[in-house]
Structures are given as C-alpha cells and as structure tokens.
Amino acid sequence: AAGVIQSPRHLIKEKRETATLKCYPIPRHDTVYWYQQGPGQDPQFLISFYEKMQSDKGSIPDRFSAQQFSDYHSELNMSSLELGDSALYFCASSPGQGYWNEQFFGPGTRLTVL
Amino acid sequence: SQQGEEDPQALSIQEGENATMNCSYKTSINNLQWYRQNSGRGLVHLILIRSNEREKHSGRLRVTLDTSKKSSSLLITASRAADTASYFCATDAGANSKLTFGKGITLSVRP
C-alpha cells in the first residue's frame, strides 16, 4: 500500500540558510499535518491543511511557512535557519478531518543545521 | 502543557513477557492513538481508540481507555525482540484532529 512520502530524507544546512521540505500524502488523503520532533523529544504539531486551506496552526515559528498544493502535496519552507531547528520533521496525512481518522506518518526528514 | 504523558518512561522485559504502558492526558479527547518509533525513525500507527470505546484489540496489542480517569494503557502480549522501540500515545482533542503527543516510553525486549 502507498505510504506518505517525504523528501529529502536528510538535509544539512548552515545557519541562516533556507530549506524546503516536501510531503506527498497517501492517495485520496486530503489532509496533511506537519510535526517537529527534536532530539529525545516528543513530536510537536506545527501546522495542518485540509483541502488546500490551512486548518490549524501550532507552535510554528514565523520563519516557517507552508502550503498545500492542488495535487494535495505540501511543502514546509523554513528560512533563517537556527541551530535549534535541527530536528526530525514528520508529515502525516489522513482522509479528512473527522475524529475517527488515523494519521499516517511519513518516514520524516532529518534536518541538521550547522 | 503536556497532553499525553506516558508511564513508565522506560521498560525492560524478557522476550515472551507482556509489556504494559500507561498514558495520561489532561483534557477531553475525541480519540487516542498509539504509535511506535524505532530509533529516531518514522512513526508507525498501532491503534486508535475512540472516546466512546473502552477496549480495543489488534493482534498482540490491547488498548484500554478510561475517560473518567483520562488514561489509557497499551498491552503488548508475548513480546518479541522486534518490539524494542519507543511508544507514544497521542490524543486528538480538537475539531481539526491535530495530535498532541506524550513523551514516549522506551521499551527494550531482551532476547
């Protein structure tokens, strides 16, 4: 079965650089969520999209922005990177926003900021 | 504030034994989900239990939910070395279904 695809899997950037993370949800899933997991931490919700509109926002820095495109894939844009942005970034998708829906996670993008 | 908090933080058992992990949360929820993560890799969805359900089974997994105590437990029966991983509970408390994760439990299953 198709899973959530994230690219790149690993990314190394310098401080103050920009990064773009991509997420391709499971086919026919119209809802995408982004989470950030710092070293030894639990995943923290960043932002979500439903039918290409932002549906919720968590603890996402102003330096980050995201969008969902017409084909439902999503991109997380990160600017002015800081050392503290080093983390594992997960994308998850679900078929709608109902409370009965499971969220299926991608393998994550490991971002290292030097 | 932490929504889901797991207990214990670390658990070490022998292969074949049962492992029980507990999770507590603070607010009303729509559902609670358990995930497994192997050594900093992806999150694998294990099971979802809705707020109107009390118990759910999936293979060697048994999940209970007590909404009056705002707690859940995950039981893995007949554990295997391959069950070694971190386990997270995550709650869905809002209309937009974002998940709030707890700190995670590190389970080590000794062969």
mmCIF file of C-alpha atoms in Angstrom:
data_model
loop_
_atom_site.group_PDB
_atom_site.id
_atom_site.type_symbol
_atom_site.label_atom_id
_atom_site.label_comp_id
_atom_site.label_asym_id
_atom_site.label_seq_id
_atom_site.Cartn_x
_atom_site.Cartn_y
_atom_site.Cartn_z
ATOM 1 C CA ALA A 1 0.000 0.000 0.000
ATOM 2 C CA ALA A 2 1.153 3.508 -0.769
ATOM 3 C CA GLY A 3 2.539 5.462 2.144
ATOM 4 C CA VAL A 4 3.331 9.080 2.866
ATOM 5 C CA ILE A 5 6.432 10.192 1.009
ATOM 6 C CA GLN A 6 8.756 12.843 2.327
ATOM 7 C CA SER A 7 11.736 14.372 0.617
ATOM 8 C CA PRO A 8 14.515 14.835 1.163
ATOM 9 C CA ARG A 9 15.136 12.235 3.859
ATOM 10 C CA HIS A 10 18.202 14.047 5.141
ATOM 11 C CA LEU A 11 19.165 17.688 4.822
ATOM 12 C CA ILE A 12 22.176 19.569 6.106
ATOM 13 C CA LYS A 13 22.096 23.357 6.111
ATOM 14 C CA GLU A 14 24.095 26.213 7.547
ATOM 15 C CA LYS A 15 22.660 28.787 9.933
ATOM 16 C CA ARG A 16 20.620 31.491 8.220
ATOM 17 C CA GLU A 17 20.045 29.342 5.138
ATOM 18 C CA THR A 18 16.643 28.256 3.867
ATOM 19 C CA ALA A 19 15.196 24.784 3.494
ATOM 20 C CA THR A 20 12.159 23.319 1.766
ATOM 21 C CA LEU A 21 10.667 20.033 2.897
ATOM 22 C CA LYS A 22 8.156 18.202 0.733
ATOM 23 C CA CYS A 23 5.365 15.842 1.626
ATOM 24 C CA TYR A 24 3.278 13.655 -0.660
ATOM 25 C CA PRO A 25 0.235 12.257 1.146
ATOM 26 C CA ILE A 26 -1.336 8.885 0.629
ATOM 27 C CA PRO A 27 -3.554 8.990 -2.499
ATOM 28 C CA ARG A 28 -7.058 10.326 -1.765
ATOM 29 C CA HIS A 29 -5.939 11.813 1.549
ATOM 30 C CA ASP A 30 -6.855 15.488 1.569
ATOM 31 C CA THR A 31 -5.466 16.451 4.982
ATOM 32 C CA VAL A 32 -1.797 16.987 5.755
ATOM 33 C CA TYR A 33 -0.151 17.661 9.115
ATOM 34 C CA TRP A 34 3.408 18.724 9.900
ATOM 35 C CA TYR A 35 5.165 17.824 13.143
ATOM 36 C CA GLN A 36 8.607 18.589 14.512
ATOM 37 C CA GLN A 37 10.491 16.185 16.791
ATOM 38 C CA GLY A 38 13.607 17.494 18.481
ATOM 39 C CA PRO A 39 16.288 15.098 19.782
ATOM 40 C CA GLY A 40 14.834 12.997 22.576
ATOM 41 C CA GLN A 41 11.557 14.909 22.411
ATOM 42 C CA ASP A 42 8.002 14.046 21.524
ATOM 43 C CA PRO A 43 6.606 15.244 18.188
ATOM 44 C CA GLN A 44 5.091 18.725 18.280
ATOM 45 C CA PHE A 45 2.352 19.854 15.927
ATOM 46 C CA LEU A 46 3.319 22.666 13.577
ATOM 47 C CA ILE A 47 0.560 23.212 11.025
ATOM 48 C CA SER A 48 -2.125 21.392 9.076
ATOM 49 C CA PHE A 49 -4.018 21.733 5.813
ATOM 50 C CA TYR A 50 -7.377 20.463 4.674
ATOM 51 C CA GLU A 51 -8.411 20.748 1.058
ATOM 52 C CA LYS A 52 -5.538 23.143 0.376
ATOM 53 C CA MET A 53 -6.521 25.549 3.129
ATOM 54 C CA GLN A 54 -4.681 25.952 6.410
ATOM 55 C CA SER A 55 -6.837 24.308 9.038
ATOM 56 C CA ASP A 56 -4.822 24.675 12.223
ATOM 57 C CA LYS A 57 -1.601 26.158 13.446
ATOM 58 C CA GLY A 58 0.562 25.094 16.343
ATOM 59 C CA SER A 59 3.934 26.211 17.610
ATOM 60 C CA ILE A 60 5.323 27.088 14.209
ATOM 61 C CA PRO A 61 7.899 29.898 14.105
ATOM 62 C CA ASP A 62 7.152 32.912 11.914
ATOM 63 C CA ARG A 63 10.253 31.955 9.918
ATOM 64 C CA PHE A 64 8.416 28.873 8.716
ATOM 65 C CA SER A 65 5.625 28.798 6.180
ATOM 66 C CA ALA A 66 3.765 26.002 4.498
ATOM 67 C CA GLN A 67 1.171 25.366 1.866
ATOM 68 C CA GLN A 68 -0.779 22.577 0.287
ATOM 69 C CA PHE A 69 -0.975 22.419 -3.478
ATOM 70 C CA SER A 70 -3.719 21.388 -5.882
ATOM 71 C CA ASP A 71 -2.378 17.821 -6.006
ATOM 72 C CA TYR A 72 -2.515 17.776 -2.161
ATOM 73 C CA HIS A 73 1.211 17.614 -1.677
ATOM 74 C CA SER A 74 2.556 20.040 0.871
ATOM 75 C CA GLU A 75 5.774 21.975 1.336
ATOM 76 C CA LEU A 76 7.260 23.380 4.524
ATOM 77 C CA ASN A 77 9.517 26.338 3.899
ATOM 78 C CA MET A 78 11.992 27.269 6.581
ATOM 79 C CA SER A 79 14.053 30.448 6.432
ATOM 80 C CA SER A 80 16.813 31.973 8.557
ATOM 81 C CA LEU A 81 17.578 28.544 9.951
ATOM 82 C CA GLU A 82 18.802 28.327 13.519
ATOM 83 C CA LEU A 83 20.699 25.575 15.307
ATOM 84 C CA GLY A 84 17.553 24.801 17.292
ATOM 85 C CA ASP A 85 15.701 23.933 14.093
ATOM 86 C CA SER A 86 17.698 20.704 13.882
ATOM 87 C CA ALA A 87 15.062 18.043 14.244
ATOM 88 C CA LEU A 88 13.111 15.307 12.568
ATOM 89 C CA TYR A 89 10.206 16.758 10.594
ATOM 90 C CA PHE A 90 7.256 14.496 10.008
ATOM 91 C CA CYS A 91 4.394 14.845 7.647
ATOM 92 C CA ALA A 92 1.213 12.885 8.222
ATOM 93 C CA SER A 93 -1.888 12.507 6.125
ATOM 94 C CA SER A 94 -5.442 11.424 6.752
ATOM 95 C CA PRO A 95 -8.616 11.084 4.681
ATOM 96 C CA GLY A 96 -10.393 14.136 6.031
ATOM 97 C CA GLN A 97 -10.512 15.668 9.473
ATOM 98 C CA GLY A 98 -13.022 13.523 11.255
ATOM 99 C CA TYR A 99 -12.126 12.453 14.759
ATOM 100 C CA TRP A 100 -12.226 8.827 13.697
ATOM 101 C CA ASN A 101 -9.395 9.278 11.224
ATOM 102 C CA GLU A 102 -5.996 7.798 11.796
ATOM 103 C CA GLN A 103 -2.982 9.824 10.842
ATOM 104 C CA PHE A 104 -0.372 8.024 8.780
ATOM 105 C CA PHE A 105 3.129 9.349 9.132
ATOM 106 C CA GLY A 106 5.893 9.567 6.598
ATOM 107 C CA PRO A 107 9.470 8.486 7.368
ATOM 108 C CA GLY A 108 10.469 12.035 8.234
ATOM 109 C CA THR A 109 13.103 14.476 7.061
ATOM 110 C CA ARG A 110 16.089 14.799 9.337
ATOM 111 C CA LEU A 111 17.266 18.403 9.226
ATOM 112 C CA THR A 112 20.666 19.265 10.622
ATOM 113 C CA VAL A 113 21.601 22.925 10.939
ATOM 114 C CA LEU A 114 25.307 23.598 11.368
ATOM 115 C CA SER B 1 1.162 21.798 28.624
ATOM 116 C CA GLN B 2 1.656 18.092 28.100
ATOM 117 C CA GLN B 3 -1.476 16.372 26.874
ATOM 118 C CA GLY B 4 -0.308 12.792 26.887
ATOM 119 C CA GLU B 5 2.191 11.591 29.450
ATOM 120 C CA GLU B 6 3.432 8.041 29.383
ATOM 121 C CA ASP B 7 4.322 5.843 32.300
ATOM 122 C CA PRO B 8 6.830 4.279 32.797
ATOM 123 C CA GLN B 9 9.434 6.239 30.840
ATOM 124 C CA ALA B 10 11.492 3.126 30.208
ATOM 125 C CA LEU B 11 10.668 -0.557 30.403
ATOM 126 C CA SER B 12 12.930 -3.563 30.021
ATOM 127 C CA ILE B 13 11.463 -7.045 29.785
ATOM 128 C CA GLN B 14 12.359 -10.530 28.641
ATOM 129 C CA GLU B 15 11.132 -11.862 25.326
ATOM 130 C CA GLY B 16 7.810 -13.615 25.777
ATOM 131 C CA GLU B 17 6.703 -11.432 28.683
ATOM 132 C CA ASN B 18 3.896 -8.917 28.465
ATOM 133 C CA ALA B 19 4.562 -5.196 28.409
ATOM 134 C CA THR B 20 2.118 -2.662 29.788
ATOM 135 C CA MET B 21 2.489 1.034 29.134
ATOM 136 C CA ASN B 22 0.252 3.747 30.510
ATOM 137 C CA CYS B 23 -0.657 7.169 29.253
ATOM 138 C CA SER B 24 -2.495 10.003 30.962
ATOM 139 C CA TYR B 25 -3.907 13.132 29.452
ATOM 140 C CA LYS B 26 -5.481 16.320 30.667
ATOM 141 C CA THR B 27 -8.425 17.372 28.508
ATOM 142 C CA SER B 28 -11.417 15.740 26.869
ATOM 143 C CA ILE B 29 -10.486 13.894 23.723
ATOM 144 C CA ASN B 30 -12.052 12.586 20.530
ATOM 145 C CA ASN B 31 -9.680 9.666 20.277
ATOM 146 C CA LEU B 32 -6.342 8.395 21.490
ATOM 147 C CA GLN B 33 -3.772 6.788 19.241
ATOM 148 C CA TRP B 34 -0.660 4.766 19.971
ATOM 149 C CA TYR B 35 2.424 4.940 17.782
ATOM 150 C CA ARG B 36 5.729 3.091 17.680
ATOM 151 C CA GLN B 37 9.026 4.642 16.696
ATOM 152 C CA ASN B 38 12.208 2.712 16.074
ATOM 153 C CA SER B 39 15.352 4.620 16.992
ATOM 154 C CA GLY B 40 14.574 8.071 15.576
ATOM 155 C CA ARG B 41 12.830 6.745 12.516
ATOM 156 C CA GLY B 42 9.241 7.078 11.342
ATOM 157 C CA LEU B 43 6.134 6.843 13.484
ATOM 158 C CA VAL B 44 4.148 3.694 12.877
ATOM 159 C CA HIS B 45 0.464 3.832 13.727
ATOM 160 C CA LEU B 46 -0.525 0.978 16.029
ATOM 161 C CA ILE B 47 -4.098 1.509 17.095
ATOM 162 C CA LEU B 48 -6.781 4.169 17.513
ATOM 163 C CA ILE B 49 -9.397 4.072 20.245
ATOM 164 C CA ARG B 50 -12.326 6.453 20.190
ATOM 165 C CA SER B 51 -13.589 8.285 23.234
ATOM 166 C CA ASN B 52 -16.736 6.136 23.318
ATOM 167 C CA GLU B 53 -14.752 2.891 23.279
ATOM 168 C CA ARG B 54 -13.272 1.220 26.343
ATOM 169 C CA GLU B 55 -11.127 -1.519 24.878
ATOM 170 C CA LYS B 56 -9.703 -2.458 21.522
ATOM 171 C CA HIS B 57 -7.583 -5.333 20.265
ATOM 172 C CA SER B 58 -5.270 -5.674 17.304
ATOM 173 C CA GLY B 59 -3.151 -8.810 17.098
ATOM 174 C CA ARG B 60 -0.907 -8.854 20.182
ATOM 175 C CA LEU B 61 -1.996 -5.340 21.150
ATOM 176 C CA ARG B 62 -4.704 -4.470 23.616
ATOM 177 C CA VAL B 63 -5.597 -0.881 24.356
ATOM 178 C CA THR B 64 -7.912 0.359 27.063
ATOM 179 C CA LEU B 65 -9.286 3.821 27.578
ATOM 180 C CA ASP B 66 -10.729 5.236 30.777
ATOM 181 C CA THR B 67 -12.102 8.680 30.041
ATOM 182 C CA SER B 68 -13.132 9.222 33.672
ATOM 183 C CA LYS B 69 -9.504 8.874 34.718
ATOM 184 C CA LYS B 70 -8.182 10.375 31.479
ATOM 185 C CA SER B 71 -5.858 7.453 30.994
ATOM 186 C CA SER B 72 -5.069 4.702 28.530
ATOM 187 C CA SER B 73 -2.957 1.587 28.610
ATOM 188 C CA LEU B 74 -1.237 -0.348 25.864
ATOM 189 C CA LEU B 75 -0.575 -4.013 26.479
ATOM 190 C CA ILE B 76 1.750 -5.946 24.195
ATOM 191 C CA THR B 77 1.464 -9.657 24.817
ATOM 192 C CA ALA B 78 4.159 -12.256 24.180
ATOM 193 C CA SER B 79 6.728 -9.592 23.432
ATOM 194 C CA ARG B 80 9.447 -10.083 20.846
ATOM 195 C CA ALA B 81 12.864 -8.503 20.426
ATOM 196 C CA ALA B 82 11.446 -6.709 17.376
ATOM 197 C CA ASP B 83 9.033 -4.846 19.685
ATOM 198 C CA THR B 84 12.011 -2.896 21.019
ATOM 199 C CA ALA B 85 11.141 0.723 20.240
ATOM 200 C CA SER B 86 9.740 3.911 21.695
ATOM 201 C CA TYR B 87 5.982 4.046 22.136
ATOM 202 C CA PHE B 88 3.950 7.243 22.130
ATOM 203 C CA CYS B 89 0.375 7.942 22.923
ATOM 204 C CA ALA B 90 -1.201 10.855 21.087
ATOM 205 C CA THR B 91 -4.537 12.495 21.720
ATOM 206 C CA ASP B 92 -6.895 14.154 19.304
ATOM 207 C CA ALA B 93 -8.841 16.721 21.270
ATOM 208 C CA GLY B 94 -9.950 19.306 18.751
ATOM 209 C CA ALA B 95 -12.026 19.787 15.639
ATOM 210 C CA ASN B 96 -9.040 19.754 13.321
ATOM 211 C CA SER B 97 -7.612 16.458 14.527
ATOM 212 C CA LYS B 98 -4.108 17.621 15.309
ATOM 213 C CA LEU B 99 -2.364 15.186 17.621
ATOM 214 C CA THR B 100 -0.731 16.022 20.922
ATOM 215 C CA PHE B 101 1.983 13.527 21.793
ATOM 216 C CA GLY B 102 3.309 12.446 25.132
ATOM 217 C CA LYS B 103 6.976 11.961 25.993
ATOM 218 C CA GLY B 104 7.190 8.359 24.935
ATOM 219 C CA ILE B 105 8.170 5.099 26.592
ATOM 220 C CA THR B 106 11.324 3.247 25.644
ATOM 221 C CA LEU B 107 10.661 -0.478 25.569
ATOM 222 C CA SER B 108 13.585 -2.893 25.462
ATOM 223 C CA VAL B 109 12.817 -6.563 24.908
ATOM 224 C CA ARG B 110 15.759 -8.813 25.736
ATOM 225 C CA PRO B 111 16.116 -11.951 23.603
#
